[in-house]
PDB file of C-alpha atoms in Angstrom:
ATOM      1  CA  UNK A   1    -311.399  42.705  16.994  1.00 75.00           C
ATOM      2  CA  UNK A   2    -312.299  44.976  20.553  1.00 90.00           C
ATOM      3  CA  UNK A   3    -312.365  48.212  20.326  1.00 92.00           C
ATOM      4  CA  UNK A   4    -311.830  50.392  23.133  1.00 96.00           C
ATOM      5  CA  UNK A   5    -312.528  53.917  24.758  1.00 96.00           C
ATOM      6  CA  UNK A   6    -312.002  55.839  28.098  1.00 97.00           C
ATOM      7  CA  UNK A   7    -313.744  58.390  29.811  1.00 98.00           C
ATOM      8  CA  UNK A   8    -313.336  60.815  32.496  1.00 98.00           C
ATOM      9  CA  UNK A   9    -315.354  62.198  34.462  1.00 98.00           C
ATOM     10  CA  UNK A  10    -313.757  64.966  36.699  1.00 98.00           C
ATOM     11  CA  UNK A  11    -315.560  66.738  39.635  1.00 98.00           C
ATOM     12  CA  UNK A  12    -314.947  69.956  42.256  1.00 97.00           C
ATOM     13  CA  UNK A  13    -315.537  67.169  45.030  1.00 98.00           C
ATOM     14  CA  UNK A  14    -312.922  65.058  46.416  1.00 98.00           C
ATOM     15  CA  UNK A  15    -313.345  61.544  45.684  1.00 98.00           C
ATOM     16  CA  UNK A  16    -314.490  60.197  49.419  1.00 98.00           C
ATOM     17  CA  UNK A  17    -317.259  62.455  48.707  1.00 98.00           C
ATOM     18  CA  UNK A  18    -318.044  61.072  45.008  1.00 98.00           C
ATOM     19  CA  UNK A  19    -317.377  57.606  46.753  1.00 98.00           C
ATOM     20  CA  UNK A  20    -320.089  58.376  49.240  1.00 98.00           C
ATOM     21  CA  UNK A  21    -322.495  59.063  46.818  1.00 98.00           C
ATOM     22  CA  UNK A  22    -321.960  56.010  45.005  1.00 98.00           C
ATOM     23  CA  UNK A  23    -322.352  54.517  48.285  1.00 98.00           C
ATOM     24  CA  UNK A  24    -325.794  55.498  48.620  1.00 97.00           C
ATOM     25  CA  UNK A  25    -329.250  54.179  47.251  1.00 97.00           C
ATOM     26  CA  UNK A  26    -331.055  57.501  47.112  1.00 97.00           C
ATOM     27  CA  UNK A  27    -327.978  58.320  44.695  1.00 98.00           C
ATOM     28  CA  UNK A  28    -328.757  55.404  42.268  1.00 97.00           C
ATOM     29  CA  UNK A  29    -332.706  56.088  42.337  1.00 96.00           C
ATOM     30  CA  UNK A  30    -331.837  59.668  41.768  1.00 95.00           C
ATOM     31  CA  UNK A  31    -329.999  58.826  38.589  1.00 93.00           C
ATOM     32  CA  UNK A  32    -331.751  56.416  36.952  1.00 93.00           C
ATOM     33  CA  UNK A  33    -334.531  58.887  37.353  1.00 92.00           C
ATOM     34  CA  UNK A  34    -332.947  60.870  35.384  1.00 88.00           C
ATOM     35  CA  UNK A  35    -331.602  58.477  33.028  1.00 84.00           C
ATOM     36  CA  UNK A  36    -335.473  57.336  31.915  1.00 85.00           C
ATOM     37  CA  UNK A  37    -335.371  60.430  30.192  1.00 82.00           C
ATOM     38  CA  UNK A  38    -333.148  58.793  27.715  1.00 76.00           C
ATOM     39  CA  UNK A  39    -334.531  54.970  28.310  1.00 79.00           C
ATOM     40  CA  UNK A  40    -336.275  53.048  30.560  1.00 85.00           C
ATOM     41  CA  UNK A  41    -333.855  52.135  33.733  1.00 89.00           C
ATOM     42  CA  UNK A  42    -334.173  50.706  37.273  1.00 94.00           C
ATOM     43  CA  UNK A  43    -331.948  49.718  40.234  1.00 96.00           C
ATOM     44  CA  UNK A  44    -332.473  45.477  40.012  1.00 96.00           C
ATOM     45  CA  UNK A  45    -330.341  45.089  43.125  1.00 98.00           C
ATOM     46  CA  UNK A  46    -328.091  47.784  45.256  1.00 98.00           C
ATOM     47  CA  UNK A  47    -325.671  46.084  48.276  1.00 98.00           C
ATOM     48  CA  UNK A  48    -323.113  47.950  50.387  1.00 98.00           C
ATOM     49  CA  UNK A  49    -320.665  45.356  52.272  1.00 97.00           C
ATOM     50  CA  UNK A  50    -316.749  45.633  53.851  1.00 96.00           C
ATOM     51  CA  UNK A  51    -315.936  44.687  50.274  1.00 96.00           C
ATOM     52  CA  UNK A  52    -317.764  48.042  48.190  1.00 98.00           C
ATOM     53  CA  UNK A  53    -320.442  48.692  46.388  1.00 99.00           C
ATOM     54  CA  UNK A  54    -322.356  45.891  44.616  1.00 98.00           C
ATOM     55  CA  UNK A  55    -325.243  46.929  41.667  1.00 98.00           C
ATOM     56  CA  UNK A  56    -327.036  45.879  38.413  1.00 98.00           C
ATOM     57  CA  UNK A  57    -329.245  48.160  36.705  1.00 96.00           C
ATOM     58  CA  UNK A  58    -331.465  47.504  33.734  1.00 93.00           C
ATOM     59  CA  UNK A  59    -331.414  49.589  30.787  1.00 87.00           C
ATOM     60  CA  UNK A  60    -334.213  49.202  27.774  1.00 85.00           C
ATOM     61  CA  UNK A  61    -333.635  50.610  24.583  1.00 79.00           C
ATOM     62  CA  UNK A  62    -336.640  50.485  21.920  1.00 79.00           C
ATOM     63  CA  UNK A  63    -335.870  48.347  18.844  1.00 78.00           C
ATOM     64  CA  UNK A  64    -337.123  51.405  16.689  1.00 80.00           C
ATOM     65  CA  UNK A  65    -334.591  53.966  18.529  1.00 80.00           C
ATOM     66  CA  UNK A  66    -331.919  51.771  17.892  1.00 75.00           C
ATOM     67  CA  UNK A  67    -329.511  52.500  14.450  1.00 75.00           C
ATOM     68  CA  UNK A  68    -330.506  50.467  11.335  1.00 80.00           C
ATOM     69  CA  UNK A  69    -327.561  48.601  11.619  1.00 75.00           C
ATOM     70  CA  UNK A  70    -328.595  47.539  15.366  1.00 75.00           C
ATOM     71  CA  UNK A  71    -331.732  46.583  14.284  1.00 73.00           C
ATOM     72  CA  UNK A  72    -330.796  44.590  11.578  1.00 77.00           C
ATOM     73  CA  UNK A  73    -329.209  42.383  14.525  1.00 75.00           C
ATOM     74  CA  UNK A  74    -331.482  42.823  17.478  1.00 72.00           C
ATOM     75  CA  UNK A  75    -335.331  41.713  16.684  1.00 74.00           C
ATOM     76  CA  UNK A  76    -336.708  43.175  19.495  1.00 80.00           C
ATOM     77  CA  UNK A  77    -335.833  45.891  22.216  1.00 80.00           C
ATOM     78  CA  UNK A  78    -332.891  46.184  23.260  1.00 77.00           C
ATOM     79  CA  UNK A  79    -332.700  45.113  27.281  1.00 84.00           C
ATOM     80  CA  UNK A  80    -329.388  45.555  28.718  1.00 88.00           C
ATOM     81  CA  UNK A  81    -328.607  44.766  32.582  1.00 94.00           C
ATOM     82  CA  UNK A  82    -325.312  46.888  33.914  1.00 95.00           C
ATOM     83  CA  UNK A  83    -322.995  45.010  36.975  1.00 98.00           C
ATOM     84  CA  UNK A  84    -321.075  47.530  38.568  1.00 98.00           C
ATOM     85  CA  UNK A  85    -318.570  46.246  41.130  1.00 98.00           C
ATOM     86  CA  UNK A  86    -316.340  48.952  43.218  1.00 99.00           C
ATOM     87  CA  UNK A  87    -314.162  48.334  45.758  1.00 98.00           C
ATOM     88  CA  UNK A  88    -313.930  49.950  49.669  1.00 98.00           C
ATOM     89  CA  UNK A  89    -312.291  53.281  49.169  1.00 98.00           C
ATOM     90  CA  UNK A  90    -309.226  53.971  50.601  1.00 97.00           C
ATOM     91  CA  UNK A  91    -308.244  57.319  49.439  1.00 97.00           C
ATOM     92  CA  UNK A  92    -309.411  56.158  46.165  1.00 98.00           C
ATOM     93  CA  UNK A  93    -310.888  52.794  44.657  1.00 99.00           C
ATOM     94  CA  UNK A  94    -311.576  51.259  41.558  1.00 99.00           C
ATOM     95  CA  UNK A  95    -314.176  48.917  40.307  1.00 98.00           C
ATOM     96  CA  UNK A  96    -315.345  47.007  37.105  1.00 99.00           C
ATOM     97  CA  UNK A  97    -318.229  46.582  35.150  1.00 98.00           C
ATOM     98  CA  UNK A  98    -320.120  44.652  32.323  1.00 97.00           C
ATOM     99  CA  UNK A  99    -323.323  45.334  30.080  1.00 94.00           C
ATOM    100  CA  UNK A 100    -324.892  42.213  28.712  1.00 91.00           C
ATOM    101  CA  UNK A 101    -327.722  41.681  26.221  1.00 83.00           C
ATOM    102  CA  UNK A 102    -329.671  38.231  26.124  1.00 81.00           C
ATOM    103  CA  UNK A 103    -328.728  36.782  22.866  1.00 71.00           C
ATOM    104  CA  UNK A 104    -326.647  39.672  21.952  1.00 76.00           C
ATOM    105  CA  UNK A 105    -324.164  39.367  19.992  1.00 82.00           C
ATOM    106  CA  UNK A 106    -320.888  40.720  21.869  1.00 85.00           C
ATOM    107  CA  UNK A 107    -319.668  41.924  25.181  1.00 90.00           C
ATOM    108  CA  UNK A 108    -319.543  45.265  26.906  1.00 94.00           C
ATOM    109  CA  UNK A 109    -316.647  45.303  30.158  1.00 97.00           C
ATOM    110  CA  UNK A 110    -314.981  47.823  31.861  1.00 98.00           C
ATOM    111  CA  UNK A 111    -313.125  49.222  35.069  1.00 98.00           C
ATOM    112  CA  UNK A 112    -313.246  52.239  36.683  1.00 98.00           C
ATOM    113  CA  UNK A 113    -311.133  54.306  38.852  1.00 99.00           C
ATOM    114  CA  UNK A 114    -311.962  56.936  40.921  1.00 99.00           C
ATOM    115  CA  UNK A 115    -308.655  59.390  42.200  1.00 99.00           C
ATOM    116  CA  UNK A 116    -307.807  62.663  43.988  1.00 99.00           C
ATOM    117  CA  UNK A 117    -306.498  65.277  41.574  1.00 98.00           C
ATOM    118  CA  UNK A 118    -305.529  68.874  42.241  1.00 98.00           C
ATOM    119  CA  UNK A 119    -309.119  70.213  41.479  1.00 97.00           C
ATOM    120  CA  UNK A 120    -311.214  67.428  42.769  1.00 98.00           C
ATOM    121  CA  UNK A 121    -311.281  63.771  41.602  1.00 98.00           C
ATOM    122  CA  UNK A 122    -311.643  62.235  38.462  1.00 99.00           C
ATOM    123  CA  UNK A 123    -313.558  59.060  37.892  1.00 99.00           C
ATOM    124  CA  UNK A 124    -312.064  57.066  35.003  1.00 98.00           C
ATOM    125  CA  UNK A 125    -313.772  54.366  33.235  1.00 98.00           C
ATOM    126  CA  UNK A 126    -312.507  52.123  30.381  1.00 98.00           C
ATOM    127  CA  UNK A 127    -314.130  50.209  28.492  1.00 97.00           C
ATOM    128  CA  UNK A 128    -314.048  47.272  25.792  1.00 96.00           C
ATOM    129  CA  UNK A 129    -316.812  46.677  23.248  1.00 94.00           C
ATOM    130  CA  UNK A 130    -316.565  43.386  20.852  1.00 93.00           C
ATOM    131  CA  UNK A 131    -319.313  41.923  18.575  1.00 89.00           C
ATOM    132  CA  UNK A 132    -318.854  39.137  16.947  1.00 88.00           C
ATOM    133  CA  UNK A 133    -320.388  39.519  13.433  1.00 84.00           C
ATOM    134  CA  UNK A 134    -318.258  39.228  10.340  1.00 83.00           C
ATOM    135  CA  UNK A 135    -318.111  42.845   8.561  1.00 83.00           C
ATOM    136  CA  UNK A 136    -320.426  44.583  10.459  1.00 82.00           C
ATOM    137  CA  UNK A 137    -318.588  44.244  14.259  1.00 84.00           C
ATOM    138  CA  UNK A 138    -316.363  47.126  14.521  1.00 85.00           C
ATOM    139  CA  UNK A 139    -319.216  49.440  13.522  1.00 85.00           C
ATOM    140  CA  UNK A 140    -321.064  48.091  16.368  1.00 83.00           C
ATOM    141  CA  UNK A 141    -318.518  48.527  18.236  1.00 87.00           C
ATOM    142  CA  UNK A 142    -317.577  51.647  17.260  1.00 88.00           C
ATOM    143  CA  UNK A 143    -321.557  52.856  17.544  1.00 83.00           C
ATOM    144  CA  UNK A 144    -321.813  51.381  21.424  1.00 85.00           C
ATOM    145  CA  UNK A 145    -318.580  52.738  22.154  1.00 89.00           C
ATOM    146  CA  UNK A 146    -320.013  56.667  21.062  1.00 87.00           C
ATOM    147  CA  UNK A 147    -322.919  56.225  22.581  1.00 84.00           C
ATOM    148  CA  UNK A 148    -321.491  54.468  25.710  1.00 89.00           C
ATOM    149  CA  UNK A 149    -319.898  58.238  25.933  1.00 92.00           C
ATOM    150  CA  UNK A 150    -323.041  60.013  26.026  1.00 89.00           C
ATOM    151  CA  UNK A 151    -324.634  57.806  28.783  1.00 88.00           C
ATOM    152  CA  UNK A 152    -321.273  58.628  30.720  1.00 94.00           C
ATOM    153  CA  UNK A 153    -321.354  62.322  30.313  1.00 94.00           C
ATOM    154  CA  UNK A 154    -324.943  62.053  31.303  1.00 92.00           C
ATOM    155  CA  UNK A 155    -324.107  60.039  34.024  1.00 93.00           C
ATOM    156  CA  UNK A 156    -321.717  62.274  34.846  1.00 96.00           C
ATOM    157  CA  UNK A 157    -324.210  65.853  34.456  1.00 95.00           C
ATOM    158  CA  UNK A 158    -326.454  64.276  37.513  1.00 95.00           C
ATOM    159  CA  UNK A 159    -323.488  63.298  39.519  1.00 97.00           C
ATOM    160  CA  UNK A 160    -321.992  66.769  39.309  1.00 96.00           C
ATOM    161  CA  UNK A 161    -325.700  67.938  40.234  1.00 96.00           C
ATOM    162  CA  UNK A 162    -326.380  65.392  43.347  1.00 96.00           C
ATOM    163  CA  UNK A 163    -322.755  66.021  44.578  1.00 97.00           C
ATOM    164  CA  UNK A 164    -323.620  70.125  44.586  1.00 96.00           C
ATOM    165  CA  UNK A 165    -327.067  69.675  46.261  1.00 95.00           C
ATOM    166  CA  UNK A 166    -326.127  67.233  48.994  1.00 93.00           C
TER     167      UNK A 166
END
């Protein structure tokens, strides 16, 4: 059975200016930079088009940071490659993404949806976990679902820090 979480990220900037910013390589460098302090990360491709924002990132996790109960699944590191999709903004726009893990054993999807509000904009993101391992799968879940929250909240740290220096 899926388990699922949402998050939201609110800023002081209005969302064309979030939007923008997700628009923009420099931005995507900027955070994986400062997501290798947590893992090893890098842009793998980065396209702008009349349609949005195309991007996969690559995430690696060390087998021997990863919970016992992750290990016991996963033989070696953990390398996860991120698709984010978002659409043109108009006023707001949304987007989806998945995590995958060769020869992992489950799925990681999402959307996202990035919206005016009275202080700013909030960028939403919702997201399904399933693993598909009898009696051990909704831990799993449950673990990449908590820590799918931290990356977010990190995520959402440098955002709130590139938006207020540029």
């Amino acid at each position: 059975m899926a388990r699922r979480i949402d998050y939201s990220a609110r800023y002081t900037h209005a969302p064309e200016d979030v939007y923008k910013a997700l628009s923009t390589r420099d931005f995507w460098e900027a955070r994986v930079e400062e997501m290798r302090n947590y893992s090893q990360n890098h842009v793998e491709h980065f396209e702008v088009t009349d349609d949005g924002i195309d991007l996969v990132l690559h995430h690696i996790l060390p087998r021997s940071e990863l919970p016992d109960v992750a290990q016991a699944v996963m033989k070696k590191d953990m390398v996860i490659t991120r698709k984010e999709r978002y659409t043109t903004f108009d006023g707001e726009a949304t987007g989806t993404y998945e995590a995958s893990i060769p020869a992992g054993p489950g799925s990681l999807t999402g959307s996202m949806h990035l919206f005016a509000t009275d202080a700013g904009c909030t960028l939403r993101t919702s997201s399904e976990a399933k693993v598909y391992i009898p009696f051990i799968g909704g831990k799993l879940e449950q673990l990449m679902l908590v820590n799918l929250v931290d990356l977010f909240r990190a995520e959402a740290d440098m955002t709130q820090a590139w938006l207020a220096a540029h």
